[in-house]
PDB file of C-alpha atoms in Angstrom:
ATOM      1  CA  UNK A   1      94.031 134.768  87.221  1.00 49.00           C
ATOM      2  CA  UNK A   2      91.536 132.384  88.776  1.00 57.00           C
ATOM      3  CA  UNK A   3      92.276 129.345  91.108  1.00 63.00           C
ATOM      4  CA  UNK A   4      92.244 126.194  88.287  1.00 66.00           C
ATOM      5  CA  UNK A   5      92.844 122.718  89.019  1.00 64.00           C
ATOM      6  CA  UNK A   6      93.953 120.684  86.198  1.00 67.00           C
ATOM      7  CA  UNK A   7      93.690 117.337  86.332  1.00 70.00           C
ATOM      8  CA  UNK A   8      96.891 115.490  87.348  1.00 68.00           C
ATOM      9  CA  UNK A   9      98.804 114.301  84.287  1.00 68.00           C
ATOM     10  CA  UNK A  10      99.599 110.537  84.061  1.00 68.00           C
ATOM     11  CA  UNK A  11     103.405 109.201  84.194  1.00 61.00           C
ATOM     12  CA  UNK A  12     104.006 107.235  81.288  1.00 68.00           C
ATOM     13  CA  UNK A  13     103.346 103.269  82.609  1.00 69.00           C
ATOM     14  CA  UNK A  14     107.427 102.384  82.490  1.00 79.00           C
ATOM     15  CA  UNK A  15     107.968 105.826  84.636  1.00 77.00           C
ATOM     16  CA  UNK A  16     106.309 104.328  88.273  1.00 78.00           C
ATOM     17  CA  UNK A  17     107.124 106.361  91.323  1.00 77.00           C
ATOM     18  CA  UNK A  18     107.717 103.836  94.204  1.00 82.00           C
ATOM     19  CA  UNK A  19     107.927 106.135  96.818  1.00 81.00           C
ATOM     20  CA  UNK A  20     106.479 109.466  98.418  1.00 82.00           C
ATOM     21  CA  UNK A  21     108.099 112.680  97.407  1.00 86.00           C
ATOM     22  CA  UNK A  22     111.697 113.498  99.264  1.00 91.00           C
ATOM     23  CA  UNK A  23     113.061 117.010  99.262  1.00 92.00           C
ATOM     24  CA  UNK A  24     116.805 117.326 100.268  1.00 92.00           C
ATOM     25  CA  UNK A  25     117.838 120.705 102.106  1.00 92.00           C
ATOM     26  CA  UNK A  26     121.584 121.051 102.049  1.00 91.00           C
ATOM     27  CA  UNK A  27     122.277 122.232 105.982  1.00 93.00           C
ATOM     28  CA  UNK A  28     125.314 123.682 107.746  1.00 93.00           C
ATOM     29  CA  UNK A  29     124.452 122.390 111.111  1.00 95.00           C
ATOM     30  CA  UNK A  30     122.470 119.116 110.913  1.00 95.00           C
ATOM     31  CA  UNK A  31     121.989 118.350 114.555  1.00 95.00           C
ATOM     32  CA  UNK A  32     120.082 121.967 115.434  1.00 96.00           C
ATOM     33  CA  UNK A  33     118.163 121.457 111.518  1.00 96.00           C
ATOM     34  CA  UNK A  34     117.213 118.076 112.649  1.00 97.00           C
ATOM     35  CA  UNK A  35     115.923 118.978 115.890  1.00 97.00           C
ATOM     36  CA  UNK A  36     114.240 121.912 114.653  1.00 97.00           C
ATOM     37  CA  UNK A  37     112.364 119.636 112.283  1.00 97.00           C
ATOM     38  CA  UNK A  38     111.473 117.088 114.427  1.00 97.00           C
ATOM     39  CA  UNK A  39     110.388 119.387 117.570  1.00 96.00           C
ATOM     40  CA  UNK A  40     108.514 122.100 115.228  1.00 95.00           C
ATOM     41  CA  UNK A  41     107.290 120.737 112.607  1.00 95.00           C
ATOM     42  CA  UNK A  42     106.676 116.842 113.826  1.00 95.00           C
ATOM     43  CA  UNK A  43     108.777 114.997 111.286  1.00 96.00           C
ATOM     44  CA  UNK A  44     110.060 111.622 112.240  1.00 97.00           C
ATOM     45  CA  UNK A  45     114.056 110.452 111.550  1.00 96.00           C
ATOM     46  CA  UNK A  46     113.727 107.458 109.603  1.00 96.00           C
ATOM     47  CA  UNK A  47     117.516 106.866 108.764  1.00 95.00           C
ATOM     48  CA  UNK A  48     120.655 108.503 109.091  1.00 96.00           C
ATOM     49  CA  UNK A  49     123.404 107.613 106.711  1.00 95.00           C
ATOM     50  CA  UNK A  50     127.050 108.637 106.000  1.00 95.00           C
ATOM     51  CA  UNK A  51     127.873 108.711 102.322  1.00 93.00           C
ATOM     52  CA  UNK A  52     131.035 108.279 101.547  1.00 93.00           C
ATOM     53  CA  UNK A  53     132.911 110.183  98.529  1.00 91.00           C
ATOM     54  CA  UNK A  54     132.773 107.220  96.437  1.00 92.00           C
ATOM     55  CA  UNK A  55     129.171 107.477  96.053  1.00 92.00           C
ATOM     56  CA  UNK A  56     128.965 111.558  97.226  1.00 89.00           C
ATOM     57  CA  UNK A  57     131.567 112.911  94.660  1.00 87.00           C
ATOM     58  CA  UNK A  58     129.898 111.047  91.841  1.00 89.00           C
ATOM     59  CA  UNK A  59     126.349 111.846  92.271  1.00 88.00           C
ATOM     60  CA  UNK A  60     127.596 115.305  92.024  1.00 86.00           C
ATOM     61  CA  UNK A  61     126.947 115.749  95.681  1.00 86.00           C
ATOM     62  CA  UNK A  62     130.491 117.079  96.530  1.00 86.00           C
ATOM     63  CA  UNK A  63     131.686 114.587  98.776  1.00 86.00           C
ATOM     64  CA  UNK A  64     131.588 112.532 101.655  1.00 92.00           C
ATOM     65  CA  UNK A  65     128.208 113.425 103.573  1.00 92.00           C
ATOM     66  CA  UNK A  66     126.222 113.001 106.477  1.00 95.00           C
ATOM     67  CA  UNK A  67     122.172 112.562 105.557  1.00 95.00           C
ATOM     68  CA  UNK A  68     118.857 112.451 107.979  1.00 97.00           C
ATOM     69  CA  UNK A  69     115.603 111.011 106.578  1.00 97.00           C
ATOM     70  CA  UNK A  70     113.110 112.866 107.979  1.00 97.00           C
ATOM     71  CA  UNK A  71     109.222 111.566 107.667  1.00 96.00           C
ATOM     72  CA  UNK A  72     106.662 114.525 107.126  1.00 94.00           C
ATOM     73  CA  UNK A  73     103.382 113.322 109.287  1.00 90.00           C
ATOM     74  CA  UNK A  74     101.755 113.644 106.148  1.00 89.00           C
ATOM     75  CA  UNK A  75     104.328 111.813 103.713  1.00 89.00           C
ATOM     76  CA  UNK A  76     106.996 112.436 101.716  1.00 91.00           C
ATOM     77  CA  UNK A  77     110.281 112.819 103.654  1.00 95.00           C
ATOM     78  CA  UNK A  78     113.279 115.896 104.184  1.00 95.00           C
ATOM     79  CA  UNK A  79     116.524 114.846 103.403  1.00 95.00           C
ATOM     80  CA  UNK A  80     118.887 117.151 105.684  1.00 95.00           C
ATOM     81  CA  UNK A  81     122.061 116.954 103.849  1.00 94.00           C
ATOM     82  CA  UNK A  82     125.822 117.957 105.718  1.00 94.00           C
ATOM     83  CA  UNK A  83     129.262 117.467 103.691  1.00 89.00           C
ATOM     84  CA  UNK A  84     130.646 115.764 106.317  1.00 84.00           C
ATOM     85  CA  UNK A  85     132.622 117.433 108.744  1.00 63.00           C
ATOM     86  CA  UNK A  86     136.440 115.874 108.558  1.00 59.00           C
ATOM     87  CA  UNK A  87     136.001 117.141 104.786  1.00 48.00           C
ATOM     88  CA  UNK A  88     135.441 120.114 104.607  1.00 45.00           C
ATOM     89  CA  UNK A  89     138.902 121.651 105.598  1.00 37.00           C
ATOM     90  CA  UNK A  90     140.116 118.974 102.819  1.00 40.00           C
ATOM     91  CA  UNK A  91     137.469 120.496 100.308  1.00 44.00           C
ATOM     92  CA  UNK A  92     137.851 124.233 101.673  1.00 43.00           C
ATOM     93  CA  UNK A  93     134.942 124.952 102.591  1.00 41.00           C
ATOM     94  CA  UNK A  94     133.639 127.025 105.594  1.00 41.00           C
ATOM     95  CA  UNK A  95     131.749 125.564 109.039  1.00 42.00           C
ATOM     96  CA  UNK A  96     129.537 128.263 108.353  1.00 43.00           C
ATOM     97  CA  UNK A  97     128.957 130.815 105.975  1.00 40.00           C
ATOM     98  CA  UNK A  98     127.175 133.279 108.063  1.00 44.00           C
ATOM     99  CA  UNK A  99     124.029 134.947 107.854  1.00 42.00           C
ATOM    100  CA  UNK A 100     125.423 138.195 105.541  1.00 39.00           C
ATOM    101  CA  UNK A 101     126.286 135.294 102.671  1.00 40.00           C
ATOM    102  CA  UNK A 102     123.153 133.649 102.186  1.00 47.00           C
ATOM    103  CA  UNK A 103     121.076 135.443  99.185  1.00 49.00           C
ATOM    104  CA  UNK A 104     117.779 136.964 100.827  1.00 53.00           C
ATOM    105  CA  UNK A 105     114.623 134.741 101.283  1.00 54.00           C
ATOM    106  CA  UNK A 106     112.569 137.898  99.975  1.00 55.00           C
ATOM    107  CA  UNK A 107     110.696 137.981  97.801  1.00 63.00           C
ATOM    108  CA  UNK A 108     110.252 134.323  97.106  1.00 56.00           C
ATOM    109  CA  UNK A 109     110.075 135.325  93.567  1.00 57.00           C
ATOM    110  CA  UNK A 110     112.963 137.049  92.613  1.00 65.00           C
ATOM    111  CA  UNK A 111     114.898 134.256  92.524  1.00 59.00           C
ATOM    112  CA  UNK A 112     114.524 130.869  90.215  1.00 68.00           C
ATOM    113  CA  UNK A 113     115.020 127.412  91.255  1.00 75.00           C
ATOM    114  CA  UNK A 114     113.299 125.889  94.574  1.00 80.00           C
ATOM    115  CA  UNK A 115     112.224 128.274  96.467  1.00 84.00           C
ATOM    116  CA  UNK A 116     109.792 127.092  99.507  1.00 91.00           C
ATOM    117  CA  UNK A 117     108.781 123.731 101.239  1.00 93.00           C
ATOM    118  CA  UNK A 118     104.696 123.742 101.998  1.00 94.00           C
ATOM    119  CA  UNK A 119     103.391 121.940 104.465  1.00 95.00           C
ATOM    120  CA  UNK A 120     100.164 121.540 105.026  1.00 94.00           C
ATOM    121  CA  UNK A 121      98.557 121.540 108.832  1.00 95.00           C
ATOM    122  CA  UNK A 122      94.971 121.279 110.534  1.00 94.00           C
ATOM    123  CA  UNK A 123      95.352 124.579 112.416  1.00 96.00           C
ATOM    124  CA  UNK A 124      98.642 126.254 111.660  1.00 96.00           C
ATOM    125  CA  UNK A 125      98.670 128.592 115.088  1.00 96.00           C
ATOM    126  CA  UNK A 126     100.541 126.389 117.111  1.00 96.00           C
ATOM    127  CA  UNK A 127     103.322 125.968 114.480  1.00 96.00           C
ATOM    128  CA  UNK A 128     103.568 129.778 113.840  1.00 97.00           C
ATOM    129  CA  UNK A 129     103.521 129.769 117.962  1.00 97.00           C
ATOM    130  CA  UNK A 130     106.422 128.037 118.894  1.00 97.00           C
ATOM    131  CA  UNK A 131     108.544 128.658 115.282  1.00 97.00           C
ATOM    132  CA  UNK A 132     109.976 132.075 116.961  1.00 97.00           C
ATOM    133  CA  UNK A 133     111.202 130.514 119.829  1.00 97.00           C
ATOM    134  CA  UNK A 134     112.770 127.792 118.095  1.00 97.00           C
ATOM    135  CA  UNK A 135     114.829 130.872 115.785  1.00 97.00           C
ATOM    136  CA  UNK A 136     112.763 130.293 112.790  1.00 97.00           C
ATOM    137  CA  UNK A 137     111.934 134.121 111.582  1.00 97.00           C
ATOM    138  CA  UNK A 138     108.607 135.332 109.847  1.00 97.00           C
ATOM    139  CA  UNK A 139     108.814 136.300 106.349  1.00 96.00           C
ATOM    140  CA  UNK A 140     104.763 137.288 105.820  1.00 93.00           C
ATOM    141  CA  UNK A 141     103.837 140.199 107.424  1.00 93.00           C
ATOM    142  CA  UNK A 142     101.280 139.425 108.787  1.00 95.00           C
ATOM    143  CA  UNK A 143     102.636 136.671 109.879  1.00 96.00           C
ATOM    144  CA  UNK A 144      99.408 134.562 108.919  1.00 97.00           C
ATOM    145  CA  UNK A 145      97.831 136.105 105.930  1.00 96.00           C
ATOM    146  CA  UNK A 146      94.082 134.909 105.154  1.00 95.00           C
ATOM    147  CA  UNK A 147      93.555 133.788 101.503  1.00 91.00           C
ATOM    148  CA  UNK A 148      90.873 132.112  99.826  1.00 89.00           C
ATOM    149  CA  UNK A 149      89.627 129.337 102.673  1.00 91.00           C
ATOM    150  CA  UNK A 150      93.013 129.380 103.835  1.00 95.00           C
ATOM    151  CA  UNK A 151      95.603 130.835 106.505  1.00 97.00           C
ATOM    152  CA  UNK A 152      99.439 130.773 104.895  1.00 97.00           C
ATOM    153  CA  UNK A 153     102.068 131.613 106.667  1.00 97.00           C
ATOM    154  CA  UNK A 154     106.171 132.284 105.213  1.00 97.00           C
ATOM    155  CA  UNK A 155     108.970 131.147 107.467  1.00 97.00           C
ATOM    156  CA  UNK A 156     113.095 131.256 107.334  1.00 96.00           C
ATOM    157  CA  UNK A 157     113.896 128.039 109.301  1.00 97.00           C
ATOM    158  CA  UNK A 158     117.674 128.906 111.686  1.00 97.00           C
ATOM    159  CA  UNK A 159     119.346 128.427 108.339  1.00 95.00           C
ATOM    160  CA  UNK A 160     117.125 130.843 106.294  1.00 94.00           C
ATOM    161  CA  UNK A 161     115.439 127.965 104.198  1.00 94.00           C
ATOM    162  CA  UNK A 162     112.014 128.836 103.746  1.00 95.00           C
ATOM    163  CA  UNK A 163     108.417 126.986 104.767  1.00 96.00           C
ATOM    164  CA  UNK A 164     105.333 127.502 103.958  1.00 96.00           C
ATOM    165  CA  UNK A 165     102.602 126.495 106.797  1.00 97.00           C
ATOM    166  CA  UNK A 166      98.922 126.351 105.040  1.00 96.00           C
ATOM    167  CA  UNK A 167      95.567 125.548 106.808  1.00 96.00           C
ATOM    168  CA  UNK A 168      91.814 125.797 105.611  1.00 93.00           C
ATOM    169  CA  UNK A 169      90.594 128.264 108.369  1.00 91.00           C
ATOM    170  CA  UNK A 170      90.510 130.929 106.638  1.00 83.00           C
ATOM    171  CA  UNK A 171      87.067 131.812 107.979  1.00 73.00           C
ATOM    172  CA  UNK A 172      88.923 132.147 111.262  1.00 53.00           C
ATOM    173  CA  UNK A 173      90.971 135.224 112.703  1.00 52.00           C
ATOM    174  CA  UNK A 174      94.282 136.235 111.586  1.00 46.00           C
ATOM    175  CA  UNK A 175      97.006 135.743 113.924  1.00 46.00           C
ATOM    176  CA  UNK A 176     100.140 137.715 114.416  1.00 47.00           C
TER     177      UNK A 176
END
């Protein structure tokens, strides 16, 4: 199958988005997924709200929660999402679920639903540099695969929620 680009379709005129594109990542520990955010990737808190049930139990949400706004340098925003802390031994649920619960982030395709954040970067090598050291884990091997005009590169953030990092140098050398 070739690379096509369609052109974008058109929202019906009532259906206006206002606002960039948010993608919410439910975390277990929202101070080390917010730092690791900011620090790695470059994103920006914008807000940080607490929800309370009344508005978290029926959005379907599950409760009470703590949320982070997190501006991508490049729009759009990350919504880090945490049930809030005094609830969960109300609601039963875990602090953490450890590493041998969550469902493998390999291959990306075996599973349905969301999958994979992209972002997009003007030279991906520092990223893929200092993602190790802040206990993000490779999931390409290599760990910068050349494709096309571009270099991609598969990470497991701490929690195991996976990025894509994508640059147009794919003329130059592979990394890793």
């Amino acid at each position: 199958m070739a690379d096509e680009m369609a052109e974008p379709a058109q929202a019906p005129p009532e259906a206006v988005m206002t606002q960039p594109f948010e993608v919410g990542v439910v975390v277990r520990d929202l101070e080390a997924l917010e730092h690791f955010y900011r620090e790695v990737l470059g994103c920006v808190p914008v807000h940080h709200s607490h929800i309370p049930h009344a508005i978290g139990g029926p959005a379907g949400l599950g409760g009470p929660l703590l949320v982070v706004w997190l501006q991508v340098p490049s729009g759009g925003r990350i919504k880090l999402i945490r049930l809030r802390a005094d609830a969960d031994a109300d609601a039963g649920v875990a602090a953490d679920v450890g590493a041998a619960a969550r469902p493998s982030a390999v291959p990306l395709t075996a599973r349905c639903g969301l999958s994979y954040v992209t972002f997009h970067f003007d030279d991906i090598a520092p990223v893929v540099e200092a993602l190790p050291a802040a206990g993000a884990r490779p999931l390409s091997s290599p760990i910068v695969v050349v494709a096309r005009d571009r270099r991609i590169s598969f990470w497991a953030d701490p929690e195991g929620n996976v990025l894509e990092l994508v640059d147009r140098r794919g003329d130059s050398r592979e990394t890793g």
